[in-house]
Amino acid sequence: MKKIIDLRSDTITKPSQEMRKAMYDAEVGDDVYKEDPTANELEKYAAELLGKEAALFVASGVMGNQICLNVLTQPGDEVICEKDAHIFQYESGSPAALSGIQLSLVDGTNGVFTPEQVEPLIRPESAYYMARTKVIEVENTHNRAGGTINPIGNIKALSELAKKYNLYFHLDGARIWNASVETGISPADYAKHFDSVSCCLSKGLGAPIGSIIAGTKDFIKEAYRVRKAWGGGMRQVGILAAAGLFALKNNIPRLKEDHIKAKVLAEALSKISGLTIQKELVQTNIVMFIPSKMSVENFLAKAKDAGVLLGTGKVGVIRAVTHMDVSTEEIDQATKVIEKIML
Ligand code: TLP
């Protein structure tokens, strides 16, 4: 049977044999009592990697972001984020539903906004009739913008702005590992600018489940409470934590291969007539392109019939994500399929 080439997301990656072995061998205990040695080891390792006092293993990226926002805010507060931020576009309205907060959107360029754009949005403290600005949120890499990297100088400037106005600064670092591998800036050198960070283990790193949130000890103590309140207190979770630990220890450097595959794909797609692609925005493992003369639905259906699964980004945009379970040869085959669709 022909193998399906699945480029919908890096979330589809399956745990490798070595990762499964680490899961099988994991020592476990009741993590709600903090007695799971493997979960404890993962949290310690992740906190060190991110240069933070403490970390917490949570079920997903959405849960990570939402717990962080909940801990940093009170109902009625406002969080400033980019208009295409995952917390705004893809988290089921959870900021409002779970924390009673509203989002104020910045019209960034390729997912990046500047301090000059944010400053006018910060509500004056004296304005009792307005929502209270509490958090600035940044997504790095930026998913809906196509895996773009937020320049470190800009992050530093935003963090200084947040400090100036006494605001918290949150990082949705679902793919911070990709940014780090591409720029050579360590995860800790990114994380040090933020009060809270949320990072995924289950995307390009290949773990089946889970995210890490990190911050001060006091922050994580509160996050631990919220995780339990939202039904995320897990018991013998070391089986999953072992996969996360394996992912952090073994799978970060190899993300570079995914970036190379994305560039190869982007280069090939740029030569196909009828497709629009901004090659310079392919900075990590996400490739966005627009087909002319065909609806996205039609394009996706034709690709699927030919054995290639693709996803969507913004309206009218197709998304292909490279990852460890797709080879360079398969990228080549996918290109040929796309070429044929466009004939
Ligand atoms: N992104 C998914 C979809 O939700 C779009 C994907 O396939 O890329 N932050 C960012 C920046 C993300 O890209 C995602 C997942 C999350 C948070 C949420 O992670 P999960 O899916 O683990 O809740």
Tab-separated table of C-alpha atoms and ligand atoms in Angstrom:
chain	number	residue	atom	x	y	z
A	1	MET	CA	0.000	0.000	0.000
A	2	LYS	CA	1.273	3.468	-0.894
A	3	LYS	CA	2.435	5.441	2.134
A	4	ILE	CA	0.494	8.628	2.816
A	5	ILE	CA	2.727	11.702	2.970
A	6	ASP	CA	1.322	13.650	5.901
A	7	LEU	CA	2.320	17.318	5.938
A	8	ARG	CA	-0.685	18.578	7.914
A	9	SER	CA	1.342	19.254	11.054
A	10	ASP	CA	4.400	18.253	13.076
A	11	THR	CA	1.876	17.139	15.713
A	12	ILE	CA	1.308	13.934	13.722
A	13	THR	CA	4.786	12.585	14.538
A	14	LYS	CA	4.736	9.242	16.327
A	15	PRO	CA	7.035	8.178	19.161
A	16	SER	CA	10.117	6.333	17.882
A	17	GLN	CA	11.121	2.866	19.120
A	18	GLU	CA	13.778	4.388	21.435
A	19	MET	CA	11.227	6.816	22.843
A	20	ARG	CA	8.757	3.976	23.416
A	21	LYS	CA	11.497	2.026	25.205
A	22	ALA	CA	12.113	5.025	27.508
A	23	MET	CA	8.351	5.155	28.175
A	24	TYR	CA	8.219	1.426	28.891
A	25	ASP	CA	11.116	1.652	31.324
A	26	ALA	CA	9.872	4.793	33.117
A	27	GLU	CA	9.666	4.749	36.886
A	28	VAL	CA	6.288	6.081	37.939
A	29	GLY	CA	4.380	7.305	40.999
A	30	ASP	CA	1.347	9.455	41.739
A	31	ASP	CA	2.144	12.847	40.245
A	32	VAL	CA	-0.723	14.588	42.044
A	33	TYR	CA	1.259	13.765	45.217
A	34	LYS	CA	4.392	14.903	43.303
A	35	GLU	CA	5.680	11.319	43.671
A	36	ASP	CA	6.304	10.510	40.046
A	37	PRO	CA	10.120	10.448	39.719
A	38	THR	CA	10.090	10.718	35.933
A	39	ALA	CA	7.660	13.668	35.856
A	40	ASN	CA	9.759	15.335	38.548
A	41	GLU	CA	12.913	14.723	36.522
A	42	LEU	CA	11.314	16.127	33.368
A	43	GLU	CA	10.177	19.270	35.195
A	44	LYS	CA	13.637	19.783	36.698
A	45	TYR	CA	15.377	19.202	33.363
A	46	ALA	CA	12.981	21.510	31.493
A	47	ALA	CA	13.300	24.270	34.104
A	48	GLU	CA	17.099	24.138	33.731
A	49	LEU	CA	16.928	24.088	29.936
A	50	LEU	CA	14.681	27.161	30.019
A	51	GLY	CA	16.680	28.874	32.789
A	52	LYS	CA	13.606	29.170	35.008
A	53	GLU	CA	13.131	28.359	38.712
A	54	ALA	CA	10.439	25.761	38.112
A	55	ALA	CA	8.418	23.965	35.427
A	56	LEU	CA	5.226	21.947	35.181
A	57	PHE	CA	4.221	19.172	32.768
A	58	VAL	CA	0.778	19.794	31.276
A	59	ALA	CA	-1.384	17.897	28.807
A	60	SER	CA	-1.157	20.204	25.792
A	61	GLY	CA	-0.021	23.506	24.350
A	62	VAL	CA	-3.484	24.999	24.760
A	63	MET	CA	-3.591	23.922	28.394
A	64	GLY	CA	-0.119	25.423	28.919
A	65	ASN	CA	-1.014	28.812	27.432
A	66	GLN	CA	-4.363	28.971	29.188
A	67	ILE	CA	-3.016	28.047	32.626
A	68	CYS	CA	-0.319	30.722	32.260
A	69	LEU	CA	-2.844	33.385	31.239
A	70	ASN	CA	-5.145	32.364	34.091
A	71	VAL	CA	-2.375	32.667	36.671
A	72	LEU	CA	-1.241	36.059	35.342
A	73	THR	CA	-4.677	37.706	35.167
A	74	GLN	CA	-7.968	38.439	36.922
A	75	PRO	CA	-11.365	38.365	35.158
A	76	GLY	CA	-11.850	41.622	33.264
A	77	ASP	CA	-8.152	41.986	32.431
A	78	GLU	CA	-6.764	42.338	28.937
A	79	VAL	CA	-3.961	40.512	27.130
A	80	ILE	CA	-2.235	42.099	24.142
A	81	CYS	CA	-1.314	39.661	21.373
A	82	GLU	CA	-0.829	39.481	17.628
A	83	LYS	CA	-3.977	39.218	15.441
A	84	ASP	CA	-2.994	35.742	14.239
A	85	ALA	CA	-1.852	34.460	17.627
A	86	HIS	CA	-2.734	30.860	18.431
A	87	ILE	CA	-4.364	31.982	21.704
A	88	PHE	CA	-6.759	34.132	19.634
A	89	GLN	CA	-7.299	32.006	16.523
A	90	TYR	CA	-7.115	28.421	17.685
A	91	GLU	CA	-7.841	28.037	21.384
A	92	SER	CA	-11.642	27.840	21.253
A	93	GLY	CA	-12.232	31.208	22.916
A	94	SER	CA	-10.608	29.905	26.109
A	95	PRO	CA	-9.199	33.230	27.361
A	96	ALA	CA	-12.809	34.438	27.707
A	97	ALA	CA	-14.334	31.100	28.665
A	98	LEU	CA	-11.780	29.961	31.238
A	99	SER	CA	-10.318	33.188	32.615
A	100	GLY	CA	-12.866	35.904	31.792
A	101	ILE	CA	-10.245	37.965	30.002
A	102	GLN	CA	-10.282	39.788	26.677
A	103	LEU	CA	-7.628	40.035	23.990
A	104	SER	CA	-6.408	43.221	22.345
A	105	LEU	CA	-5.025	42.503	18.885
A	106	VAL	CA	-1.953	43.997	17.258
A	107	ASP	CA	-1.659	43.993	13.471
A	108	GLY	CA	1.813	42.498	13.252
A	109	THR	CA	3.933	41.919	10.172
A	110	ASN	CA	4.503	38.222	9.566
A	111	GLY	CA	3.539	37.536	13.171
A	112	VAL	CA	5.891	40.124	14.649
A	113	PHE	CA	4.817	43.370	16.342
A	114	THR	CA	6.993	46.118	17.756
A	115	PRO	CA	6.948	48.036	21.058
A	116	GLU	CA	5.854	51.140	19.107
A	117	GLN	CA	2.723	49.263	18.020
A	118	VAL	CA	1.968	47.974	21.513
A	119	GLU	CA	2.510	51.078	23.615
A	120	PRO	CA	-0.627	52.949	22.434
A	121	LEU	CA	-2.731	49.863	23.277
A	122	ILE	CA	-1.701	49.799	26.932
A	123	ARG	CA	-4.615	51.180	28.953
A	124	PRO	CA	-3.849	54.044	31.324
A	125	GLU	CA	-3.976	52.976	34.964
A	126	SER	CA	-6.303	55.882	35.725
A	127	ALA	CA	-8.927	54.600	33.246
A	128	TYR	CA	-11.078	52.650	35.730
A	129	TYR	CA	-13.758	52.276	33.031
A	130	MET	CA	-11.442	50.299	30.737
A	131	ALA	CA	-10.167	46.742	30.934
A	132	ARG	CA	-6.869	46.510	32.782
A	133	THR	CA	-3.920	45.641	30.525
A	134	LYS	CA	-2.066	42.815	32.282
A	135	VAL	CA	-0.055	40.732	29.809
A	136	ILE	CA	1.762	41.035	26.495
A	137	GLU	CA	1.931	37.724	24.633
A	138	VAL	CA	4.355	36.691	21.886
A	139	GLU	CA	4.330	33.509	19.784
A	140	ASN	CA	7.740	32.260	18.643
A	141	THR	CA	7.897	30.694	16.147
A	142	HIS	CA	4.635	32.126	14.859
A	143	ASN	CA	2.406	29.391	13.510
A	144	ARG	CA	-0.170	31.236	11.388
A	145	ALA	CA	2.490	33.551	9.949
A	146	GLY	CA	4.306	30.441	8.670
A	147	GLY	CA	6.835	29.522	11.354
A	148	THR	CA	8.478	32.943	11.414
A	149	ILE	CA	11.031	33.836	14.079
A	150	ASN	CA	10.615	36.895	16.299
A	151	PRO	CA	13.993	38.731	16.327
A	152	ILE	CA	15.636	38.586	19.751
A	153	GLY	CA	16.213	42.375	19.770
A	154	ASN	CA	12.478	42.899	19.350
A	155	ILE	CA	11.690	40.426	22.131
A	156	LYS	CA	14.096	42.258	24.447
A	157	ALA	CA	12.513	45.617	23.583
A	158	LEU	CA	9.010	44.244	24.207
A	159	SER	CA	10.121	42.833	27.544
A	160	GLU	CA	11.496	46.247	28.537
A	161	LEU	CA	8.182	47.825	27.568
A	162	ALA	CA	6.303	45.241	29.643
A	163	LYS	CA	8.517	46.033	32.645
A	164	LYS	CA	8.057	49.775	32.185
A	165	TYR	CA	4.278	49.379	32.443
A	166	ASN	CA	4.383	46.645	35.083
A	167	LEU	CA	2.899	44.075	32.705
A	168	TYR	CA	3.595	40.358	32.510
A	169	PHE	CA	5.223	38.969	29.364
A	170	HIS	CA	4.126	35.501	28.181
A	171	LEU	CA	5.737	33.349	25.499
A	172	ASP	CA	3.756	30.831	23.489
A	173	GLY	CA	6.880	28.870	22.658
A	174	ALA	CA	5.132	25.821	21.259
A	175	ARG	CA	7.954	25.782	18.693
A	176	ILE	CA	10.629	27.726	20.604
A	177	TRP	CA	12.978	24.791	19.942
A	178	ASN	CA	12.706	25.478	16.215
A	179	ALA	CA	13.550	29.163	16.723
A	180	SER	CA	16.475	28.189	18.931
A	181	VAL	CA	17.964	25.655	16.512
A	182	GLU	CA	17.665	28.097	13.622
A	183	THR	CA	19.149	31.161	15.360
A	184	GLY	CA	21.594	29.469	17.739
A	185	ILE	CA	19.976	31.421	20.618
A	186	SER	CA	19.423	28.999	23.497
A	187	PRO	CA	15.913	28.317	24.824
A	188	ALA	CA	17.026	29.925	28.111
A	189	ASP	CA	18.209	33.055	26.291
A	190	TYR	CA	14.748	33.366	24.803
A	191	ALA	CA	12.916	32.434	28.002
A	192	LYS	CA	14.814	34.876	30.232
A	193	HIS	CA	12.875	37.787	28.749
A	194	PHE	CA	9.513	36.294	29.760
A	195	ASP	CA	7.642	35.802	33.041
A	196	SER	CA	5.998	32.629	31.781
A	197	VAL	CA	6.678	30.280	28.896
A	198	SER	CA	4.730	27.409	27.374
A	199	CYS	CA	6.620	24.939	25.132
A	200	CYS	CA	5.390	21.837	23.314
A	201	LEU	CA	6.963	18.394	23.479
A	202	SER	CA	4.499	16.853	21.050
A	203	LYS	CA	5.267	18.785	17.868
A	204	GLY	CA	8.633	18.546	16.090
A	205	LEU	CA	10.212	16.896	19.145
A	206	GLY	CA	8.092	13.806	18.552
A	207	ALA	CA	6.632	13.107	22.004
A	208	PRO	CA	3.074	11.757	21.849
A	209	ILE	CA	1.592	14.165	24.407
A	210	GLY	CA	2.469	17.125	26.522
A	211	SER	CA	3.815	20.601	27.069
A	212	ILE	CA	5.951	22.333	29.651
A	213	ILE	CA	5.195	25.614	31.332
A	214	ALA	CA	7.915	27.409	33.258
A	215	GLY	CA	8.405	30.469	35.455
A	216	THR	CA	9.167	31.353	39.063
A	217	LYS	CA	8.490	28.878	41.892
A	218	ASP	CA	5.517	30.972	43.015
A	219	PHE	CA	4.127	31.077	39.487
A	220	ILE	CA	4.383	27.292	39.087
A	221	LYS	CA	2.801	26.751	42.510
A	222	GLU	CA	-0.268	28.625	41.299
A	223	ALA	CA	-0.151	26.887	37.909
A	224	TYR	CA	-0.153	23.516	39.715
A	225	ARG	CA	-3.368	24.538	41.452
A	226	VAL	CA	-5.051	25.672	38.231
A	227	ARG	CA	-3.955	22.506	36.392
A	228	LYS	CA	-5.677	20.401	39.078
A	229	ALA	CA	-8.783	22.599	39.051
A	230	TRP	CA	-9.096	22.132	35.299
A	231	GLY	CA	-8.831	18.355	35.530
A	232	GLY	CA	-5.201	18.179	34.426
A	233	GLY	CA	-3.764	16.539	37.534
A	234	MET	CA	-2.447	13.265	36.164
A	235	ARG	CA	-1.381	10.205	38.170
A	236	GLN	CA	1.320	7.786	36.893
A	237	VAL	CA	2.207	10.296	34.214
A	238	GLY	CA	5.888	9.288	34.160
A	239	ILE	CA	5.103	7.096	31.152
A	240	LEU	CA	4.396	10.288	29.210
A	241	ALA	CA	7.022	12.397	30.951
A	242	ALA	CA	9.654	9.839	29.874
A	243	ALA	CA	8.765	10.574	26.249
A	244	GLY	CA	9.081	14.304	26.919
A	245	LEU	CA	12.426	13.853	28.624
A	246	PHE	CA	13.663	11.718	25.731
A	247	ALA	CA	12.434	14.382	23.294
A	248	LEU	CA	14.237	17.226	25.076
A	249	LYS	CA	17.470	15.257	25.442
A	250	ASN	CA	17.617	13.815	21.928
A	251	ASN	CA	15.401	15.555	19.417
A	252	ILE	CA	16.150	19.280	19.511
A	253	PRO	CA	19.208	19.488	17.182
A	254	ARG	CA	17.527	17.338	14.523
A	255	LEU	CA	14.854	20.023	14.001
A	256	LYS	CA	17.401	21.630	11.665
A	257	GLU	CA	16.702	18.774	9.219
A	258	ASP	CA	13.022	19.754	9.198
A	259	HIS	CA	13.987	23.337	8.377
A	260	ILE	CA	16.162	22.177	5.493
A	261	LYS	CA	13.276	20.046	4.166
A	262	ALA	CA	10.936	23.063	4.412
A	263	LYS	CA	13.383	25.180	2.387
A	264	VAL	CA	13.710	22.445	-0.249
A	265	LEU	CA	9.915	22.265	-0.489
A	266	ALA	CA	9.551	26.060	-0.675
A	267	GLU	CA	12.187	26.315	-3.403
A	268	ALA	CA	10.465	23.612	-5.468
A	269	LEU	CA	6.997	25.142	-4.971
A	270	SER	CA	8.269	28.581	-6.002
A	271	LYS	CA	9.013	27.136	-9.460
A	272	ILE	CA	5.470	25.839	-9.993
A	273	SER	CA	3.379	28.279	-11.987
A	274	GLY	CA	0.073	29.247	-10.412
A	275	LEU	CA	1.380	29.043	-6.835
A	276	THR	CA	2.250	32.065	-4.716
A	277	ILE	CA	4.825	31.582	-2.007
A	278	GLN	CA	7.027	33.968	-0.044
A	279	LYS	CA	10.198	31.932	0.252
A	280	GLU	CA	11.874	34.371	2.647
A	281	LEU	CA	9.165	33.644	5.225
A	282	VAL	CA	10.076	29.960	5.304
A	283	GLN	CA	12.386	30.306	8.284
A	284	THR	CA	11.700	27.049	10.139
A	285	ASN	CA	9.471	24.013	9.407
A	286	ILE	CA	6.278	25.600	8.069
A	287	VAL	CA	5.566	26.373	4.405
A	288	MET	CA	2.557	28.474	3.400
A	289	PHE	CA	1.409	28.881	-0.203
A	290	ILE	CA	-1.603	30.076	-2.185
A	291	PRO	CA	-2.906	28.219	-5.230
A	292	SER	CA	-4.485	30.307	-7.972
A	293	LYS	CA	-7.564	29.286	-9.970
A	294	MET	CA	-8.623	26.713	-7.408
A	295	SER	CA	-10.268	26.755	-4.024
A	296	VAL	CA	-8.250	25.561	-1.054
A	297	GLU	CA	-10.811	22.790	-0.435
A	298	ASN	CA	-10.484	21.551	-4.005
A	299	PHE	CA	-6.688	21.659	-3.830
A	300	LEU	CA	-6.614	19.763	-0.528
A	301	ALA	CA	-9.008	17.125	-1.865
A	302	LYS	CA	-6.911	16.560	-5.007
A	303	ALA	CA	-3.715	16.303	-2.966
A	304	LYS	CA	-5.380	13.841	-0.604
A	305	ASP	CA	-6.539	11.677	-3.519
A	306	ALA	CA	-2.904	11.549	-4.639
A	307	GLY	CA	-1.704	10.542	-1.153
A	308	VAL	CA	-0.516	13.923	0.182
A	309	LEU	CA	-2.188	15.438	3.238
A	310	LEU	CA	-1.914	19.211	3.634
A	311	GLY	CA	-3.558	21.689	5.999
A	312	THR	CA	-4.641	25.296	5.977
A	313	GLY	CA	-3.361	28.533	7.450
A	314	LYS	CA	-5.084	31.886	6.995
A	315	VAL	CA	-8.131	31.948	4.707
A	316	GLY	CA	-7.089	30.855	1.204
A	317	VAL	CA	-3.658	29.646	2.332
A	318	ILE	CA	-2.339	26.074	2.330
A	319	ARG	CA	0.039	24.920	5.048
A	320	ALA	CA	2.666	22.190	4.790
A	321	VAL	CA	4.675	21.319	7.889
A	322	THR	CA	7.880	19.278	7.726
A	323	HIS	CA	8.799	16.881	10.528
A	324	MET	CA	10.747	13.760	11.473
A	325	ASP	CA	8.260	11.330	9.962
A	326	VAL	CA	8.593	12.695	6.432
A	327	SER	CA	11.744	12.122	4.371
A	328	THR	CA	13.421	14.307	1.750
A	329	GLU	CA	12.298	11.779	-0.908
A	330	GLU	CA	8.723	12.172	0.270
A	331	ILE	CA	9.040	15.945	0.053
A	332	ASP	CA	10.121	15.384	-3.538
A	333	GLN	CA	7.108	13.160	-4.206
A	334	ALA	CA	4.773	15.708	-2.596
A	335	THR	CA	6.208	18.406	-4.867
A	336	LYS	CA	5.471	16.264	-7.925
A	337	VAL	CA	1.896	15.727	-6.756
A	338	ILE	CA	1.402	19.477	-6.279
A	339	GLU	CA	2.948	20.185	-9.679
A	340	LYS	CA	0.461	17.803	-11.309
A	341	ILE	CA	-2.505	19.385	-9.536
A	342	MET	CA	-1.466	22.796	-10.897
A	343	LEU	CA	-1.077	21.605	-14.535
B	1	TLP	N1	-0.934	24.144	16.750
B	1	TLP	C1	-1.585	23.156	15.916
B	1	TLP	C2	-2.985	23.624	15.541
B	1	TLP	O1	-3.681	24.028	16.658
B	1	TLP	C3	-2.995	24.734	14.550
B	1	TLP	C4	-0.727	22.886	14.706
B	1	TLP	O2	-1.017	21.882	14.033
B	1	TLP	O3	0.196	23.653	14.440
B	1	TLP	N2	0.648	27.268	20.308
B	1	TLP	C5	1.011	27.150	19.023
B	1	TLP	C6	1.866	28.196	18.404
B	1	TLP	C7	0.596	26.044	18.278
B	1	TLP	O4	0.958	25.953	17.002
B	1	TLP	C8	-0.208	25.069	18.886
B	1	TLP	C9	-0.736	23.885	18.115
B	1	TLP	C10	-0.551	25.231	20.247
B	1	TLP	C11	-0.106	26.351	20.919
B	1	TLP	C12	-1.436	24.252	20.972
B	1	TLP	O5	-0.839	23.012	21.154
B	1	TLP	P1	-1.736	21.706	21.436
B	1	TLP	O6	-2.249	21.267	20.115
B	1	TLP	O7	-0.766	20.759	22.055
B	1	TLP	O8	-2.799	22.095	22.382
